[in-house]
Amino acid sequence: MRKIVILFILFFGISANAAVPKLISVQGFLRDKSGAAVSGTHVMKLRLYNTSSVLVYSDVESVTLDNGVYSVNLGNQIPLPDSLIFDQQYFLGITIDNGTELTPLTPLTPAPNAFYSFRAGVADSLNPAASATPSGAAGGDLIGFYPKPIVTAIQSQPVAAGTPTKGQTLTWDGTQWAPSSSNTPVAFNVLGGTFQSLTASTNTKIDFNQNSSSGAFDDGGFFSLVNDEFTAPTDGYYFFEGIVTLDTRSQGVMQVYMYFAVNGSTSAYYRFYDLYSGYPRMQLGMPMKLKAGDKVSLLVSPDKTVSTMGGNSYGVVRFSGFKIN
């Protein structure tokens, strides 16, 4: 008696169009009782059984084997019935040349998309007018009615009713999900593109918007070129850096204060410089702890009237910053 070894069994997908026949590709390797690979053309009866060992499909095919290897499509001669929807395990029985059905039966192992492909064929039999759009009252984390329910919670935790603004993210504040700017990227860098006169013994705010040659990078939209101020979006720690180059050739040695003014105050963040004649550069960088809404600007107070060297080969005027946490 010949014996058979099934190497693998695959489903071929079915089109959603019911006019395309369903096929199951069965491939395997056949040896005779001496162990030699079988070749030539043989009659092969193939049967499908359900989990209750009830015969649900039978087909007979004339199959040509090449050195033991064979391939046959179930459904090619006798179509697979529509009742065979592959919603359960099926088993394949094979009989060669009117012999005894080989045992044990082989369980069908579908390819990943096979079950869904065959189920798609079943969907063709539904009423074409049927709709998959849900309707009626919503439940769970939703209120209202389909198709436009409102999300009032996430995993049963409430969502705030407030409308978010640009750049905000949804954050858990301990009692509810609410729009927040705490995770919004915050960074800016502005360059002065013109010469600015700084009056002696006066705290003068650096103007970064005197003409169109000014440049600016602003991630989050928290720096105003109109007011030359950065506004902190949330409480937290920030880092700022200012660089100002002056033209002191005609003033000679002079003294200058450079400030980060917070809400107009210059008492906390500043540095004193003794400058020489030429194009000296002042630089001030430091962290700050700010409250949401605090405004930061860059100020310079020289003891002699002097001009900045903005946007040329001799120097730069720059103000930059970012949120640390």
Short mmCIF file of N, CA and C in Angstrom, two decimals, residues 106-265:
data_model
loop_
_atom_site.label_atom_id
_atom_site.label_comp_id
_atom_site.label_asym_id
_atom_site.label_seq_id
_atom_site.Cartn_x
_atom_site.Cartn_y
_atom_site.Cartn_z
N THR A 106 -5.69 14.76 7.85
CA THR A 106 -4.80 15.93 7.99
C THR A 106 -5.62 17.18 8.28
N PRO A 107 -5.38 17.85 9.41
CA PRO A 107 -6.10 19.10 9.68
C PRO A 107 -5.66 20.19 8.72
N LEU A 108 -6.62 20.95 8.22
CA LEU A 108 -6.30 22.07 7.34
C LEU A 108 -5.76 23.22 8.18
N THR A 109 -4.65 23.76 7.75
CA THR A 109 -4.04 24.91 8.43
C THR A 109 -4.05 26.06 7.45
N PRO A 110 -4.93 27.04 7.63
CA PRO A 110 -5.06 28.11 6.63
C PRO A 110 -3.93 29.11 6.69
N ALA A 111 -3.68 29.72 5.54
CA ALA A 111 -2.79 30.88 5.50
C ALA A 111 -3.46 32.02 6.25
N PRO A 112 -2.69 33.01 6.72
CA PRO A 112 -3.23 34.04 7.59
C PRO A 112 -4.46 34.75 7.05
N ASN A 113 -4.53 34.98 5.72
CA ASN A 113 -5.65 35.73 5.19
C ASN A 113 -6.76 34.85 4.65
N ALA A 114 -6.60 33.50 4.80
CA ALA A 114 -7.55 32.62 4.14
C ALA A 114 -8.94 32.73 4.72
N PHE A 115 -9.07 32.64 6.05
CA PHE A 115 -10.39 32.65 6.67
C PHE A 115 -11.14 33.91 6.29
N TYR A 116 -10.44 35.05 6.33
CA TYR A 116 -11.11 36.29 6.02
C TYR A 116 -11.47 36.36 4.55
N SER A 117 -10.65 35.77 3.69
CA SER A 117 -10.98 35.75 2.27
C SER A 117 -12.25 34.96 2.02
N PHE A 118 -12.38 33.78 2.64
CA PHE A 118 -13.58 32.99 2.45
C PHE A 118 -14.78 33.66 3.08
N ARG A 119 -14.61 34.31 4.21
CA ARG A 119 -15.72 35.02 4.84
C ARG A 119 -16.19 36.16 3.96
N ALA A 120 -15.25 36.75 3.19
CA ALA A 120 -15.64 37.83 2.29
C ALA A 120 -16.62 37.34 1.25
N GLY A 121 -16.48 36.06 0.85
CA GLY A 121 -17.43 35.49 -0.07
C GLY A 121 -18.82 35.43 0.52
N VAL A 122 -18.91 35.15 1.81
CA VAL A 122 -20.20 35.11 2.49
C VAL A 122 -20.83 36.49 2.50
N ALA A 123 -19.98 37.53 2.68
CA ALA A 123 -20.51 38.89 2.74
C ALA A 123 -21.20 39.28 1.45
N ASP A 124 -20.83 38.65 0.31
CA ASP A 124 -21.47 38.97 -0.96
C ASP A 124 -22.95 38.65 -0.95
N SER A 125 -23.35 37.72 -0.06
CA SER A 125 -24.74 37.30 -0.05
C SER A 125 -25.63 38.25 0.75
N LEU A 126 -25.03 39.27 1.41
CA LEU A 126 -25.82 40.21 2.18
C LEU A 126 -26.57 41.16 1.28
N ASN A 127 -27.59 41.78 1.82
CA ASN A 127 -28.36 42.77 1.09
C ASN A 127 -27.45 43.91 0.69
N PRO A 128 -27.34 44.25 -0.61
CA PRO A 128 -26.45 45.33 -1.04
C PRO A 128 -26.78 46.65 -0.37
N ALA A 129 -28.03 46.81 0.06
CA ALA A 129 -28.43 48.07 0.71
C ALA A 129 -28.04 48.12 2.18
N ALA A 130 -27.53 46.99 2.72
CA ALA A 130 -27.18 46.96 4.14
C ALA A 130 -26.03 47.92 4.40
N SER A 131 -25.99 48.58 5.56
CA SER A 131 -24.97 49.57 5.89
C SER A 131 -24.18 49.12 7.11
N ALA A 132 -22.86 49.35 7.07
CA ALA A 132 -22.01 49.01 8.21
C ALA A 132 -21.88 50.19 9.18
N THR A 133 -22.53 51.33 8.87
CA THR A 133 -22.45 52.50 9.74
C THR A 133 -23.30 52.28 10.98
N PRO A 134 -22.70 52.40 12.17
CA PRO A 134 -23.48 52.20 13.39
C PRO A 134 -24.54 53.28 13.56
N SER A 135 -25.59 52.96 14.28
CA SER A 135 -26.64 53.93 14.55
C SER A 135 -27.15 53.71 15.97
N GLY A 136 -27.96 54.66 16.43
CA GLY A 136 -28.53 54.55 17.76
C GLY A 136 -27.69 55.24 18.81
N ALA A 137 -28.05 55.03 20.07
CA ALA A 137 -27.38 55.69 21.18
C ALA A 137 -25.99 55.11 21.42
N ALA A 138 -25.02 55.99 21.73
CA ALA A 138 -23.66 55.55 22.04
C ALA A 138 -23.56 55.17 23.51
N GLY A 139 -22.51 54.45 23.85
CA GLY A 139 -22.30 54.03 25.23
C GLY A 139 -20.84 54.03 25.59
N GLY A 140 -20.52 53.53 26.77
CA GLY A 140 -19.13 53.47 27.21
C GLY A 140 -18.55 54.86 27.43
N ASP A 141 -17.45 55.16 26.75
CA ASP A 141 -16.80 56.46 26.88
C ASP A 141 -17.42 57.50 25.95
N LEU A 142 -18.50 57.14 25.26
CA LEU A 142 -19.15 58.04 24.31
C LEU A 142 -20.55 58.40 24.79
N ILE A 143 -21.02 59.60 24.43
CA ILE A 143 -22.40 59.98 24.66
C ILE A 143 -22.99 60.48 23.35
N GLY A 144 -24.30 60.63 23.31
CA GLY A 144 -24.95 61.08 22.09
C GLY A 144 -25.35 59.91 21.23
N PHE A 145 -25.45 60.14 19.94
CA PHE A 145 -25.94 59.13 19.01
C PHE A 145 -25.01 59.01 17.82
N TYR A 146 -24.92 57.78 17.30
CA TYR A 146 -24.16 57.56 16.07
C TYR A 146 -24.91 58.19 14.91
N PRO A 147 -24.21 58.68 13.87
CA PRO A 147 -22.79 58.45 13.61
C PRO A 147 -21.84 59.50 14.19
N LYS A 148 -22.32 60.42 15.04
CA LYS A 148 -21.44 61.47 15.57
C LYS A 148 -21.52 61.55 17.09
N PRO A 149 -21.11 60.50 17.78
CA PRO A 149 -21.10 60.57 19.26
C PRO A 149 -19.96 61.47 19.73
N ILE A 150 -20.00 61.85 21.01
CA ILE A 150 -18.98 62.71 21.60
C ILE A 150 -18.18 61.91 22.62
N VAL A 151 -16.84 62.03 22.56
CA VAL A 151 -15.96 61.36 23.51
C VAL A 151 -15.95 62.15 24.81
N THR A 152 -16.39 61.54 25.89
CA THR A 152 -16.40 62.21 27.19
C THR A 152 -15.43 61.58 28.17
N ALA A 153 -14.80 60.48 27.79
CA ALA A 153 -13.86 59.80 28.68
C ALA A 153 -12.90 58.95 27.86
N ILE A 154 -11.78 58.61 28.46
CA ILE A 154 -10.82 57.66 27.89
C ILE A 154 -10.56 56.62 28.96
N GLN A 155 -10.93 55.36 28.67
CA GLN A 155 -10.84 54.28 29.66
C GLN A 155 -11.55 54.69 30.96
N SER A 156 -12.73 55.25 30.79
CA SER A 156 -13.63 55.64 31.89
C SER A 156 -13.14 56.86 32.68
N GLN A 157 -12.02 57.47 32.26
CA GLN A 157 -11.53 58.68 32.93
C GLN A 157 -12.00 59.90 32.14
N PRO A 158 -12.56 60.94 32.81
CA PRO A 158 -13.21 62.05 32.10
C PRO A 158 -12.26 62.88 31.25
N VAL A 159 -12.83 63.43 30.16
CA VAL A 159 -12.11 64.34 29.29
C VAL A 159 -12.67 65.74 29.50
N ALA A 160 -11.78 66.73 29.69
CA ALA A 160 -12.21 68.11 29.92
C ALA A 160 -12.97 68.64 28.72
N ALA A 161 -13.92 69.53 29.00
CA ALA A 161 -14.77 70.08 27.94
C ALA A 161 -14.11 71.24 27.21
N GLY A 162 -12.97 71.74 27.70
CA GLY A 162 -12.32 72.90 27.10
C GLY A 162 -11.83 72.63 25.69
N THR A 163 -11.78 73.67 24.87
CA THR A 163 -11.30 73.56 23.49
C THR A 163 -9.79 73.76 23.45
N PRO A 164 -9.02 72.83 22.89
CA PRO A 164 -7.56 72.98 22.85
C PRO A 164 -7.15 74.09 21.90
N THR A 165 -5.96 74.62 22.12
CA THR A 165 -5.39 75.62 21.22
C THR A 165 -4.23 75.01 20.45
N LYS A 166 -3.71 75.74 19.49
CA LYS A 166 -2.64 75.25 18.64
C LYS A 166 -1.43 74.79 19.44
N GLY A 167 -0.96 73.58 19.16
CA GLY A 167 0.25 73.06 19.79
C GLY A 167 0.02 72.31 21.07
N GLN A 168 -1.19 72.32 21.62
CA GLN A 168 -1.45 71.63 22.88
C GLN A 168 -1.62 70.13 22.65
N THR A 169 -1.37 69.36 23.70
CA THR A 169 -1.57 67.91 23.68
C THR A 169 -2.51 67.53 24.82
N LEU A 170 -3.10 66.34 24.73
CA LEU A 170 -4.00 65.85 25.76
C LEU A 170 -3.17 65.22 26.87
N THR A 171 -3.33 65.72 28.10
CA THR A 171 -2.51 65.30 29.23
C THR A 171 -3.38 64.98 30.43
N TRP A 172 -3.00 63.93 31.20
CA TRP A 172 -3.72 63.58 32.42
C TRP A 172 -3.23 64.47 33.56
N ASP A 173 -4.14 65.28 34.14
CA ASP A 173 -3.74 66.20 35.19
C ASP A 173 -4.01 65.67 36.60
N GLY A 174 -4.37 64.41 36.70
CA GLY A 174 -4.65 63.79 37.99
C GLY A 174 -6.12 63.57 38.24
N THR A 175 -6.96 64.35 37.55
CA THR A 175 -8.41 64.19 37.70
C THR A 175 -9.13 64.02 36.38
N GLN A 176 -8.51 64.51 35.30
CA GLN A 176 -9.15 64.41 33.99
C GLN A 176 -8.11 64.57 32.88
N TRP A 177 -8.50 64.18 31.65
CA TRP A 177 -7.69 64.44 30.48
C TRP A 177 -8.00 65.85 30.01
N ALA A 178 -6.99 66.70 29.87
CA ALA A 178 -7.21 68.09 29.52
C ALA A 178 -6.14 68.58 28.55
N PRO A 179 -6.48 69.57 27.69
CA PRO A 179 -5.47 70.16 26.80
C PRO A 179 -4.36 70.81 27.61
N SER A 180 -3.12 70.59 27.18
CA SER A 180 -1.99 71.14 27.94
C SER A 180 -0.87 71.50 26.98
N SER A 181 -0.13 72.53 27.35
CA SER A 181 1.05 72.93 26.57
C SER A 181 2.34 72.41 27.17
N SER A 182 2.24 71.58 28.22
CA SER A 182 3.44 71.14 28.94
C SER A 182 4.36 70.30 28.07
N ASN A 183 3.81 69.60 27.09
CA ASN A 183 4.64 68.76 26.24
C ASN A 183 4.88 69.37 24.87
N THR A 184 4.44 70.63 24.70
CA THR A 184 4.61 71.30 23.42
C THR A 184 6.07 71.73 23.25
N PRO A 185 6.69 71.48 22.09
CA PRO A 185 8.05 71.95 21.88
C PRO A 185 8.14 73.46 22.05
N VAL A 186 9.15 73.92 22.80
CA VAL A 186 9.33 75.35 23.04
C VAL A 186 10.79 75.69 22.78
N ALA A 187 11.04 76.49 21.76
CA ALA A 187 12.39 76.94 21.45
C ALA A 187 12.30 78.12 20.50
N PHE A 188 13.25 79.04 20.59
CA PHE A 188 13.27 80.17 19.67
C PHE A 188 14.69 80.65 19.49
N ASN A 189 14.94 81.34 18.39
CA ASN A 189 16.24 81.94 18.11
C ASN A 189 16.00 83.11 17.16
N VAL A 190 16.32 84.32 17.59
CA VAL A 190 16.11 85.50 16.76
C VAL A 190 17.43 86.24 16.57
N LEU A 191 17.63 86.80 15.37
CA LEU A 191 18.84 87.52 15.02
C LEU A 191 18.49 88.96 14.67
N GLY A 192 19.26 89.92 15.22
CA GLY A 192 19.08 91.31 14.86
C GLY A 192 19.71 91.59 13.52
N GLY A 193 18.94 92.17 12.61
CA GLY A 193 19.44 92.38 11.26
C GLY A 193 19.79 93.81 10.95
N THR A 194 19.90 94.68 11.95
CA THR A 194 20.19 96.08 11.68
C THR A 194 21.00 96.67 12.83
N PHE A 195 21.47 97.91 12.64
CA PHE A 195 22.19 98.62 13.70
C PHE A 195 21.18 99.33 14.60
N GLN A 196 21.36 99.19 15.90
CA GLN A 196 20.45 99.82 16.86
C GLN A 196 21.23 100.69 17.82
N SER A 197 20.77 101.90 18.01
CA SER A 197 21.44 102.82 18.93
C SER A 197 20.97 102.56 20.35
N LEU A 198 21.91 102.40 21.27
CA LEU A 198 21.62 102.18 22.68
C LEU A 198 22.00 103.44 23.45
N THR A 199 21.02 104.08 24.10
CA THR A 199 21.23 105.35 24.80
C THR A 199 22.00 105.13 26.10
N ALA A 200 22.89 106.05 26.39
CA ALA A 200 23.71 105.96 27.60
C ALA A 200 22.85 105.93 28.85
N SER A 201 23.23 105.06 29.80
CA SER A 201 22.58 104.93 31.12
C SER A 201 21.08 104.65 31.01
N THR A 202 20.67 103.94 29.97
CA THR A 202 19.26 103.60 29.76
C THR A 202 19.14 102.11 29.45
N ASN A 203 18.18 101.47 30.09
CA ASN A 203 17.91 100.05 29.77
C ASN A 203 17.13 99.99 28.46
N THR A 204 17.80 99.59 27.40
CA THR A 204 17.18 99.57 26.07
C THR A 204 16.92 98.12 25.65
N LYS A 205 15.67 97.85 25.27
CA LYS A 205 15.32 96.50 24.80
C LYS A 205 15.87 96.30 23.39
N ILE A 206 16.50 95.16 23.18
CA ILE A 206 17.02 94.83 21.85
C ILE A 206 15.83 94.60 20.92
N ASP A 207 15.86 95.33 19.78
CA ASP A 207 14.77 95.26 18.81
C ASP A 207 15.18 94.33 17.67
N PHE A 208 14.42 93.23 17.50
CA PHE A 208 14.75 92.25 16.46
C PHE A 208 13.85 92.39 15.23
N ASN A 209 13.09 93.48 15.16
CA ASN A 209 12.14 93.61 14.07
C ASN A 209 12.21 94.99 13.44
N GLN A 210 13.43 95.55 13.33
CA GLN A 210 13.56 96.89 12.76
C GLN A 210 13.45 96.90 11.25
N ASN A 211 13.82 95.81 10.60
CA ASN A 211 13.64 95.75 9.15
C ASN A 211 13.51 94.30 8.71
N SER A 212 13.33 94.12 7.41
CA SER A 212 13.04 92.78 6.88
C SER A 212 14.24 91.85 6.89
N SER A 213 15.42 92.37 7.23
CA SER A 213 16.60 91.51 7.24
C SER A 213 16.74 90.73 8.55
N SER A 214 15.84 90.98 9.51
CA SER A 214 15.86 90.21 10.75
C SER A 214 15.49 88.76 10.47
N GLY A 215 16.06 87.85 11.26
CA GLY A 215 15.75 86.43 11.09
C GLY A 215 15.24 85.84 12.38
N ALA A 216 14.37 84.82 12.26
CA ALA A 216 13.80 84.25 13.48
C ALA A 216 13.42 82.79 13.27
N PHE A 217 13.69 81.98 14.27
CA PHE A 217 13.16 80.62 14.36
C PHE A 217 12.33 80.56 15.64
N ASP A 218 11.10 80.07 15.55
CA ASP A 218 10.22 80.07 16.70
C ASP A 218 9.39 78.80 16.69
N ASP A 219 9.73 77.84 17.57
CA ASP A 219 9.01 76.57 17.64
C ASP A 219 7.97 76.65 18.75
N GLY A 220 6.72 76.80 18.37
CA GLY A 220 5.64 76.91 19.32
C GLY A 220 4.94 78.25 19.28
N GLY A 221 5.59 79.27 18.70
CA GLY A 221 4.96 80.57 18.56
C GLY A 221 4.91 81.36 19.85
N PHE A 222 5.95 81.25 20.70
CA PHE A 222 5.92 81.92 21.99
C PHE A 222 6.81 83.16 22.05
N PHE A 223 7.50 83.48 20.94
CA PHE A 223 8.29 84.71 20.89
C PHE A 223 7.59 85.70 19.97
N SER A 224 7.46 86.95 20.44
CA SER A 224 6.80 87.99 19.66
C SER A 224 7.84 88.94 19.07
N LEU A 225 7.88 89.02 17.73
CA LEU A 225 8.76 89.99 17.09
C LEU A 225 8.19 91.40 17.18
N VAL A 226 6.92 91.52 17.55
CA VAL A 226 6.32 92.84 17.74
C VAL A 226 6.80 93.46 19.04
N ASN A 227 6.78 92.65 20.12
CA ASN A 227 7.19 93.15 21.43
C ASN A 227 8.61 92.75 21.82
N ASP A 228 9.24 91.88 21.00
CA ASP A 228 10.59 91.37 21.29
C ASP A 228 10.63 90.69 22.65
N GLU A 229 9.61 89.88 22.92
CA GLU A 229 9.48 89.20 24.20
C GLU A 229 9.14 87.73 24.00
N PHE A 230 9.66 86.91 24.88
CA PHE A 230 9.28 85.51 24.96
C PHE A 230 8.27 85.36 26.10
N THR A 231 7.17 84.63 25.85
CA THR A 231 6.16 84.40 26.87
C THR A 231 6.16 82.92 27.24
N ALA A 232 6.39 82.61 28.50
CA ALA A 232 6.44 81.22 28.96
C ALA A 232 5.05 80.60 28.85
N PRO A 233 4.90 79.46 28.14
CA PRO A 233 3.57 78.85 27.99
C PRO A 233 3.12 78.11 29.25
N THR A 234 4.06 77.60 30.05
CA THR A 234 3.72 76.84 31.25
C THR A 234 4.76 77.10 32.34
N ASP A 235 4.42 76.73 33.55
CA ASP A 235 5.41 76.77 34.63
C ASP A 235 6.55 75.81 34.29
N GLY A 236 7.78 76.17 34.67
CA GLY A 236 8.88 75.25 34.42
C GLY A 236 10.21 75.96 34.39
N TYR A 237 11.23 75.20 34.03
CA TYR A 237 12.59 75.71 33.94
C TYR A 237 12.95 75.95 32.47
N TYR A 238 13.57 77.09 32.21
CA TYR A 238 13.94 77.50 30.86
C TYR A 238 15.40 77.91 30.85
N PHE A 239 15.99 77.89 29.65
CA PHE A 239 17.36 78.39 29.49
C PHE A 239 17.37 79.44 28.39
N PHE A 240 18.06 80.56 28.65
CA PHE A 240 18.13 81.65 27.68
C PHE A 240 19.59 82.04 27.44
N GLU A 241 19.86 82.52 26.23
CA GLU A 241 21.19 83.02 25.88
C GLU A 241 21.05 84.27 25.03
N GLY A 242 21.83 85.29 25.36
CA GLY A 242 21.87 86.51 24.56
C GLY A 242 23.29 86.83 24.14
N ILE A 243 23.46 87.31 22.91
CA ILE A 243 24.77 87.73 22.40
C ILE A 243 24.58 89.09 21.74
N VAL A 244 25.36 90.06 22.14
CA VAL A 244 25.28 91.40 21.56
C VAL A 244 26.70 91.90 21.26
N THR A 245 26.95 92.29 20.02
CA THR A 245 28.23 92.88 19.63
C THR A 245 28.05 94.39 19.47
N LEU A 246 28.96 95.18 20.03
CA LEU A 246 28.86 96.63 20.00
C LEU A 246 30.00 97.24 19.18
N ASP A 247 29.75 98.45 18.69
CA ASP A 247 30.78 99.22 17.99
C ASP A 247 31.28 100.30 18.95
N THR A 248 32.39 100.04 19.63
CA THR A 248 32.91 100.98 20.64
C THR A 248 34.18 101.69 20.16
N ARG A 249 34.38 101.75 18.85
CA ARG A 249 35.62 102.34 18.33
C ARG A 249 35.76 103.82 18.73
N SER A 250 34.65 104.55 18.74
CA SER A 250 34.73 105.98 19.06
C SER A 250 34.52 106.26 20.54
N GLN A 251 34.05 105.26 21.31
CA GLN A 251 33.80 105.46 22.74
C GLN A 251 34.99 105.05 23.60
N GLY A 252 35.81 104.14 23.07
CA GLY A 252 36.91 103.64 23.87
C GLY A 252 36.41 102.70 24.94
N VAL A 253 37.12 102.67 26.06
CA VAL A 253 36.73 101.78 27.17
C VAL A 253 35.41 102.27 27.73
N MET A 254 34.49 101.32 27.98
CA MET A 254 33.19 101.67 28.52
C MET A 254 32.64 100.53 29.37
N GLN A 255 31.60 100.82 30.14
CA GLN A 255 30.98 99.83 31.01
C GLN A 255 29.53 99.60 30.56
N VAL A 256 29.14 98.30 30.59
CA VAL A 256 27.82 97.94 30.07
C VAL A 256 27.19 96.87 30.96
N TYR A 257 25.88 97.01 31.17
CA TYR A 257 25.09 95.95 31.80
C TYR A 257 24.24 95.27 30.72
N MET A 258 24.15 93.96 30.83
CA MET A 258 23.31 93.17 29.92
C MET A 258 22.32 92.39 30.77
N TYR A 259 21.02 92.45 30.41
CA TYR A 259 19.96 91.89 31.25
C TYR A 259 19.06 90.90 30.50
N PHE A 260 18.56 89.92 31.25
CA PHE A 260 17.34 89.21 30.87
C PHE A 260 16.25 89.79 31.76
N ALA A 261 15.39 90.62 31.23
CA ALA A 261 14.34 91.24 32.02
C ALA A 261 13.13 90.31 32.05
N VAL A 262 12.66 90.01 33.27
CA VAL A 262 11.48 89.17 33.44
C VAL A 262 10.33 90.06 33.89
N ASN A 263 9.32 90.15 33.04
CA ASN A 263 8.17 91.03 33.29
C ASN A 263 8.62 92.47 33.56
N GLY A 264 9.67 92.89 32.83
CA GLY A 264 10.17 94.26 32.93
C GLY A 264 11.20 94.46 34.01
N SER A 265 11.40 93.50 34.91
CA SER A 265 12.35 93.66 36.00
C SER A 265 13.75 93.24 35.56
#
